[in-house]
């Protein structure tokens, strides 16, 4: 099918081009970008020298499916008319992720222009909403942090083995902050450094709670989510902690075995979540669409600990978007997404 | 006074040389190191070109105080006879940190050779044991992680505002793993990567619980401590989470203000702990002896969150050792340790 | 065809697995590795979880073509019997690169065990020896540095526009030093650092001079080649300088244009060398098989300056090896190698 | 004496504050900075929490000596009136480095407002102009690249052992590009990357040629200077290559020994240049004022190769400025500058 990308000049847009170039069924026909309009893709980024497209101000070529990589608010405005015209849309921004319109002024400082589309849009964490994605006109591609956090926690939440007193401590590479310049992405400031940010509440928090609530509405969530920036380009490592409810798991090694089984059962037949036997590392996902999940138990405190790793630009953005596109067009879920991680 | 360093060839030993070179009262008279014995310090490490000492197999020059930077077990064996001879000893290894001899076989795989010295030794987290350090013959210099974690938590534990359900999630630069070669410190493996390690229990856990128990014996600790390696050389960032006991703090901004006051009062007149007004970064401690602590409240969940930053080789090792030496010899606590962090 | 890899546990061997997994015609049937024999590939490296092979001590499965990623000397010993048995061999070590057997004791400290195969082997810098590669039984895959240096210089050397007073100043990521542990690949030593090494002569020098001599035997080479290690994992940037022979190029902008034309003509129809219009960056080749070359002129001094970028593990090792395999088996040269670089 | 800093908010200005805090004779009385005026230094940068100064729009407190860390052009305008009022001035910008006023429109795009001061100003490469610095009213502190390049080459140029066909290939950390935001200092773009820049001529070239000409006016210079950005924060490594004039040095090891002697004689009694016995590394200068220089010979080609390492913000900017201040005020040259490099 014919594919368009709105705002190709950010990291998510660029990553879509890279990944779609390997896709046997998707044909990229149009890429937009106001600031670089008129340039060939290969002039904008030399790695795209063999992609024969010119950046245009507006979509061209009647695509069957459009990825929007616009910033929030602008994305909602661009996506709505496309959906209404019958184009399938996958929005990489946050604009259709939160079901409650009241969350937008609270977290994103704008009133949602299309609350009716909020009802229809499907939260595109593929492993959780596989069936709805397949039939969706509008998919809200998840945030990078929520992808790692929700996949780390969903099986335990679903199974009811933990209480809602959850801590998610995430460590992200700098590309998650995008291509816009800022002091906190300036090399000399962020290299050889680590710090917490958005301490009063990161915008990705409501996605996480919305989706975990959806997985198990009976669980009373009391979740702290904290983000850190570390000196690497790609990758998010999420460390999740939650008390195991007494009696829900056997003690000792049997408990660890049981929790691995719960996770393996949950992610059975899902090509892009691997429940690992050893603690994973973000580098093991560099450039590919995998989410590695490792659940274990802190026996001294009877807490569940789950670690997840993703490449924030792939499973956390462009890769998952293509995974959703595959489902929407009845293609094999992993089409074009089978690359092994670049290691080391 | 005359100073000796046992095992100068590891990172802690090297850092002692660097810092002592600026110290107006300490005169380094002897540095040992089996593998490099016979070399001048400047041949071993060119940055020491102006330090006129030769590495010897054994201590020479009758030092008044000796820093041991040996690995555990070897350090206990080397320190005991020195203490018995009347030399003041500051042990940077773990060998005199844990009061209960039974912890050594459990965590370090050896039976302690000098359990009587365990009773006498002082845990040299200066801010907590200032007075005992001043009179000590033998100081057990704290581990790098415990330094950051305990300083982050002690005021809240002391004041009784949190329950013992504490999570400490620490992120460390690679120099904390020392100078010994291993696959997990090999540049190509650890660069552009982050992962958790020692998941079944890091050796620094019993130090943290021992000392927090000491700060407030009534608090029932149920503490999870998890360590991560991130791609930078120096620095430890610890993110600590604990539920605030209902009614202990006012809600909203007033609670945040109150917790800052509690921390500022606790660290009043302590030159090397700064309670910051803004979230700190590890780079702000690069090369100096500061511990930056930032307490705040996650209002949605009523959890205390405290972040601390140190340079693992300075406040987490050599710098704190010199801070202890200063107290032991009735010198100003900050003598030789006033450098501003190297930023950026 | 069926493919085997000898010594899969080094970075070149691992990269072969990653790249071959995408190759539509190559079927990996055997991977060897003494130290990890008996492990599944996915146990050795989690990113290989979906590659259904077990590491064995010796080759199995009657491969049609074998890549040897053994260290030098061991590789010659392993390759010779395979060639004699009729297996096509691509040797990633240096053992069949130098035509003069006397170079081996000089640079590699051993006497070559199969000097007759040295005569037959083809130096597999594909762009230079395309035709010989196609018919070769034994291809000597070039070193990483020579790949970048020779491709940067060959067109100018061929065309006779420069004198032989050439300087090649190369900057390499750390993975070029391999997976073996050493102090100069220890993260804390090499991070935030840059230095020159092998100052008295790097082993890759004789390859460079042998091949440039072959390109233009009339040029009297007086070439200095110096290597530097910089704190990144992958990539080699080579800066090459040489005096332009008076009268060989027009002055000013016309000269720059002319030299671009010479380079474009030389690399016409070669899929893996791109002569760029703007100065290239190593990151633009991360994970793919491209060599980016940018020739220009320092007008003040009338020197040619050429910069080249490669990923040392792809075009500098495993990728080029597969490129050679494609030619040897009459497959499209770029089969399995079309990935766009991972950027950023 | 009383010291002022104009434009404290860039990296050079910040580094002056850090280094001056250790200086026993200098008292910082005024720091200016338009964008951050009104903030305490500790609010601007938390590492300055103990420096009791507020950033002001204009100089205050009648300093005896002023460091200008303004951008070029603005610096000339700010410095001239100070000099005329009798304040000693050390200008860290390029505005008084080039003796020929015609160079300013050519390289810096402005006509010099004070050509008469150009005649008077002293190029503050201390090791070269020690005596003039001592008596100067206005010192032009050298650029970071020229500091490393000139110190690497001056002894050989002075002694007449090399021809003028010199290549200087420099590799710089990113902090040399300053604190202003740009795509080429954006973490995700520059991390895991290396590239050449300012290929048509870097602004520091005329400084290098001016000063080397001054060292030996008879040498006909034909010098190529090329700069590269590498993924680290601090440090410049310069690799310099030049043909040795036939007969000027003995061959073999004797030549290498001789060139070391020439360099050691030249830098005799200079505290901040160390001629090393082994190839140096930039990390060996991190945070301190040393320039490490290692001259050797490429015996195959009879070329001199010299490597130099500096911390671009210290010997390449703020440290050298203080070294000059010390001389101007008849203080020991190394006062306040004796710190050992932070390693690792």
PDB file of C-alpha atoms in Angstrom, chain A residues 107 164-169 171 188-196 199-201 205 222-226 228 230-234 236-237 239 241 256 279-284 286 294 296-298 300-303 305 307 309 343-344, chain B residues 107 164-169 171 188-196 199-201 205 222-226 228 230-234 236-237 239 241 256 279-284 286 294 296-298 300-303 305 307 309 343-344:
ATOM      1  CA  UNK A 107      -1.038  17.465  30.688  1.00  0.00           C
ATOM      2  CA  UNK A 164      -1.135  -1.139  43.001  1.00  0.00           C
ATOM      3  CA  UNK A 165       1.763   0.430  44.945  1.00  0.00           C
ATOM      4  CA  UNK A 166       3.974   0.472  41.908  1.00  0.00           C
ATOM      5  CA  UNK A 167       7.201   2.349  41.230  1.00  0.00           C
ATOM      6  CA  UNK A 168       8.411   2.717  37.641  1.00  0.00           C
ATOM      7  CA  UNK A 169      11.942   4.102  37.448  1.00  0.00           C
ATOM      8  CA  UNK A 171      16.269   5.529  32.269  1.00  0.00           C
ATOM      9  CA  UNK A 188      28.532  18.833  26.873  1.00  0.00           C
ATOM     10  CA  UNK A 189      25.716  19.102  29.415  1.00  0.00           C
ATOM     11  CA  UNK A 190      24.322  15.603  29.133  1.00  0.00           C
ATOM     12  CA  UNK A 191      27.472  13.596  28.465  1.00  0.00           C
ATOM     13  CA  UNK A 192      29.004  12.026  31.592  1.00  0.00           C
ATOM     14  CA  UNK A 193      25.853  12.907  33.475  1.00  0.00           C
ATOM     15  CA  UNK A 194      22.608  11.465  34.762  1.00  0.00           C
ATOM     16  CA  UNK A 195      19.626  13.207  36.276  1.00  0.00           C
ATOM     17  CA  UNK A 196      15.910  12.866  36.941  1.00  0.00           C
ATOM     18  CA  UNK A 199       9.790  15.229  38.676  1.00  0.00           C
ATOM     19  CA  UNK A 200       6.374  16.718  39.289  1.00  0.00           C
ATOM     20  CA  UNK A 201       4.784  14.380  36.763  1.00  0.00           C
ATOM     21  CA  UNK A 205       2.057   8.981  33.382  1.00  0.00           C
ATOM     22  CA  UNK A 222      -0.977   4.184  43.306  1.00  0.00           C
ATOM     23  CA  UNK A 223       1.813   4.461  40.791  1.00  0.00           C
ATOM     24  CA  UNK A 224       4.926   6.635  40.820  1.00  0.00           C
ATOM     25  CA  UNK A 225       6.619   7.075  37.465  1.00  0.00           C
ATOM     26  CA  UNK A 226       9.986   8.798  37.273  1.00  0.00           C
ATOM     27  CA  UNK A 228      15.947   9.891  34.021  1.00  0.00           C
ATOM     28  CA  UNK A 230      21.423   9.035  30.693  1.00  0.00           C
ATOM     29  CA  UNK A 231      24.305   9.609  28.256  1.00  0.00           C
ATOM     30  CA  UNK A 232      23.397   7.360  25.361  1.00  0.00           C
ATOM     31  CA  UNK A 233      21.431   7.988  22.193  1.00  0.00           C
ATOM     32  CA  UNK A 234      18.850   5.195  22.054  1.00  0.00           C
ATOM     33  CA  UNK A 236      14.878   2.951  27.550  1.00  0.00           C
ATOM     34  CA  UNK A 237      15.397   0.758  30.557  1.00  0.00           C
ATOM     35  CA  UNK A 239      12.839  -0.834  36.455  1.00  0.00           C
ATOM     36  CA  UNK A 241       8.811  -2.499  41.612  1.00  0.00           C
ATOM     37  CA  UNK A 256      10.518 -16.752  40.477  1.00  0.00           C
ATOM     38  CA  UNK A 279      18.520  -9.713  32.865  1.00  0.00           C
ATOM     39  CA  UNK A 280      18.360  -7.790  29.592  1.00  0.00           C
ATOM     40  CA  UNK A 281      20.265  -4.741  28.360  1.00  0.00           C
ATOM     41  CA  UNK A 282      19.039  -1.898  26.178  1.00  0.00           C
ATOM     42  CA  UNK A 283      21.848  -2.466  23.668  1.00  0.00           C
ATOM     43  CA  UNK A 284      20.224  -5.816  22.897  1.00  0.00           C
ATOM     44  CA  UNK A 286      19.393  -1.275  19.369  1.00  0.00           C
ATOM     45  CA  UNK A 294      12.606  -9.864  32.699  1.00  0.00           C
ATOM     46  CA  UNK A 296      11.923 -11.605  39.030  1.00  0.00           C
ATOM     47  CA  UNK A 297      11.350 -11.362  42.762  1.00  0.00           C
ATOM     48  CA  UNK A 298      13.295  -9.554  45.452  1.00  0.00           C
ATOM     49  CA  UNK A 300      14.029 -10.316  50.976  1.00  0.00           C
ATOM     50  CA  UNK A 301      11.097  -7.964  50.571  1.00  0.00           C
ATOM     51  CA  UNK A 302       8.684 -10.068  48.514  1.00  0.00           C
ATOM     52  CA  UNK A 303       8.552  -7.444  45.825  1.00  0.00           C
ATOM     53  CA  UNK A 305      10.848  -6.502  40.083  1.00  0.00           C
ATOM     54  CA  UNK A 307      12.923  -4.828  33.891  1.00  0.00           C
ATOM     55  CA  UNK A 309      14.283  -2.720  27.463  1.00  0.00           C
ATOM     56  CA  UNK A 343      25.349  -5.274  18.809  1.00  0.00           C
ATOM     57  CA  UNK A 344      27.764  -4.061  19.996  1.00  0.00           C
TER      58      UNK A 344
ATOM     59  CA  UNK B 107      28.030 -11.504  51.324  1.00  0.00           C
ATOM     60  CA  UNK B 164      10.281   1.219  55.878  1.00  0.00           C
ATOM     61  CA  UNK B 165       8.946   0.188  52.463  1.00  0.00           C
ATOM     62  CA  UNK B 166      11.825   1.821  50.697  1.00  0.00           C
ATOM     63  CA  UNK B 167      13.095   1.414  47.133  1.00  0.00           C
ATOM     64  CA  UNK B 168      16.600   2.598  46.259  1.00  0.00           C
ATOM     65  CA  UNK B 169      17.220   2.586  42.515  1.00  0.00           C
ATOM     66  CA  UNK B 171      22.584   4.347  38.543  1.00  0.00           C
ATOM     67  CA  UNK B 188      32.066  -1.755  23.383  1.00  0.00           C
ATOM     68  CA  UNK B 189      29.759  -3.720  25.682  1.00  0.00           C
ATOM     69  CA  UNK B 190      28.873  -0.969  28.124  1.00  0.00           C
ATOM     70  CA  UNK B 191      28.841   2.056  25.855  1.00  0.00           C
ATOM     71  CA  UNK B 192      25.370   2.997  24.566  1.00  0.00           C
ATOM     72  CA  UNK B 193      23.874   0.568  27.059  1.00  0.00           C
ATOM     73  CA  UNK B 194      22.177   0.378  30.438  1.00  0.00           C
ATOM     74  CA  UNK B 195      21.325  -2.633  32.548  1.00  0.00           C
ATOM     75  CA  UNK B 196      20.602  -3.746  36.087  1.00  0.00           C
ATOM     76  CA  UNK B 199      19.744  -8.413  40.945  1.00  0.00           C
ATOM     77  CA  UNK B 200      19.653 -11.068  43.638  1.00  0.00           C
ATOM     78  CA  UNK B 201      21.289  -8.729  46.132  1.00  0.00           C
ATOM     79  CA  UNK B 205      22.691  -3.750  50.757  1.00  0.00           C
ATOM     80  CA  UNK B 222      11.736  -3.558  54.043  1.00  0.00           C
ATOM     81  CA  UNK B 223      14.207  -2.103  51.594  1.00  0.00           C
ATOM     82  CA  UNK B 224      14.894  -3.031  47.984  1.00  0.00           C
ATOM     83  CA  UNK B 225      18.202  -1.812  46.600  1.00  0.00           C
ATOM     84  CA  UNK B 226      18.943  -2.188  42.919  1.00  0.00           C
ATOM     85  CA  UNK B 228      22.376  -0.183  37.285  1.00  0.00           C
ATOM     86  CA  UNK B 230      25.225   3.429  32.743  1.00  0.00           C
ATOM     87  CA  UNK B 231      27.698   4.627  30.125  1.00  0.00           C
ATOM     88  CA  UNK B 232      29.702   7.238  31.985  1.00  0.00           C
ATOM     89  CA  UNK B 233      32.911   7.012  33.988  1.00  0.00           C
ATOM     90  CA  UNK B 234      32.112   8.698  37.302  1.00  0.00           C
ATOM     91  CA  UNK B 236      26.200   7.661  41.161  1.00  0.00           C
ATOM     92  CA  UNK B 237      22.622   8.854  41.052  1.00  0.00           C
ATOM     93  CA  UNK B 239      16.543   7.597  43.320  1.00  0.00           C
ATOM     94  CA  UNK B 241      11.138   6.142  47.081  1.00  0.00           C
ATOM     95  CA  UNK B 256       7.491  19.780  50.032  1.00  0.00           C
ATOM     96  CA  UNK B 279      16.987  18.502  41.112  1.00  0.00           C
ATOM     97  CA  UNK B 280      20.710  17.745  41.005  1.00  0.00           C
ATOM     98  CA  UNK B 281      22.884  16.045  38.391  1.00  0.00           C
ATOM     99  CA  UNK B 282      25.896  13.799  38.897  1.00  0.00           C
ATOM    100  CA  UNK B 283      28.065  15.996  36.699  1.00  0.00           C
ATOM    101  CA  UNK B 284      27.687  18.699  39.340  1.00  0.00           C
ATOM    102  CA  UNK B 286      32.515  15.469  39.102  1.00  0.00           C
ATOM    103  CA  UNK B 294      17.110  16.736  46.750  1.00  0.00           C
ATOM    104  CA  UNK B 296      10.554  16.093  47.266  1.00  0.00           C
ATOM    105  CA  UNK B 297       7.109  14.530  47.326  1.00  0.00           C
ATOM    106  CA  UNK B 298       5.176  12.716  44.642  1.00  0.00           C
ATOM    107  CA  UNK B 300      -0.307  11.928  43.569  1.00  0.00           C
ATOM    108  CA  UNK B 301       0.862   8.984  45.658  1.00  0.00           C
ATOM    109  CA  UNK B 302       2.123  10.717  48.813  1.00  0.00           C
ATOM    110  CA  UNK B 303       5.511   9.154  48.406  1.00  0.00           C
ATOM    111  CA  UNK B 305      11.244  10.873  46.569  1.00  0.00           C
ATOM    112  CA  UNK B 307      17.645  11.974  44.753  1.00  0.00           C
ATOM    113  CA  UNK B 309      24.412  12.554  43.505  1.00  0.00           C
ATOM    114  CA  UNK B 343      31.715  21.171  34.808  1.00  0.00           C
ATOM    115  CA  UNK B 344      30.972  20.513  32.033  1.00  0.00           C
TER     116      UNK B 344
END
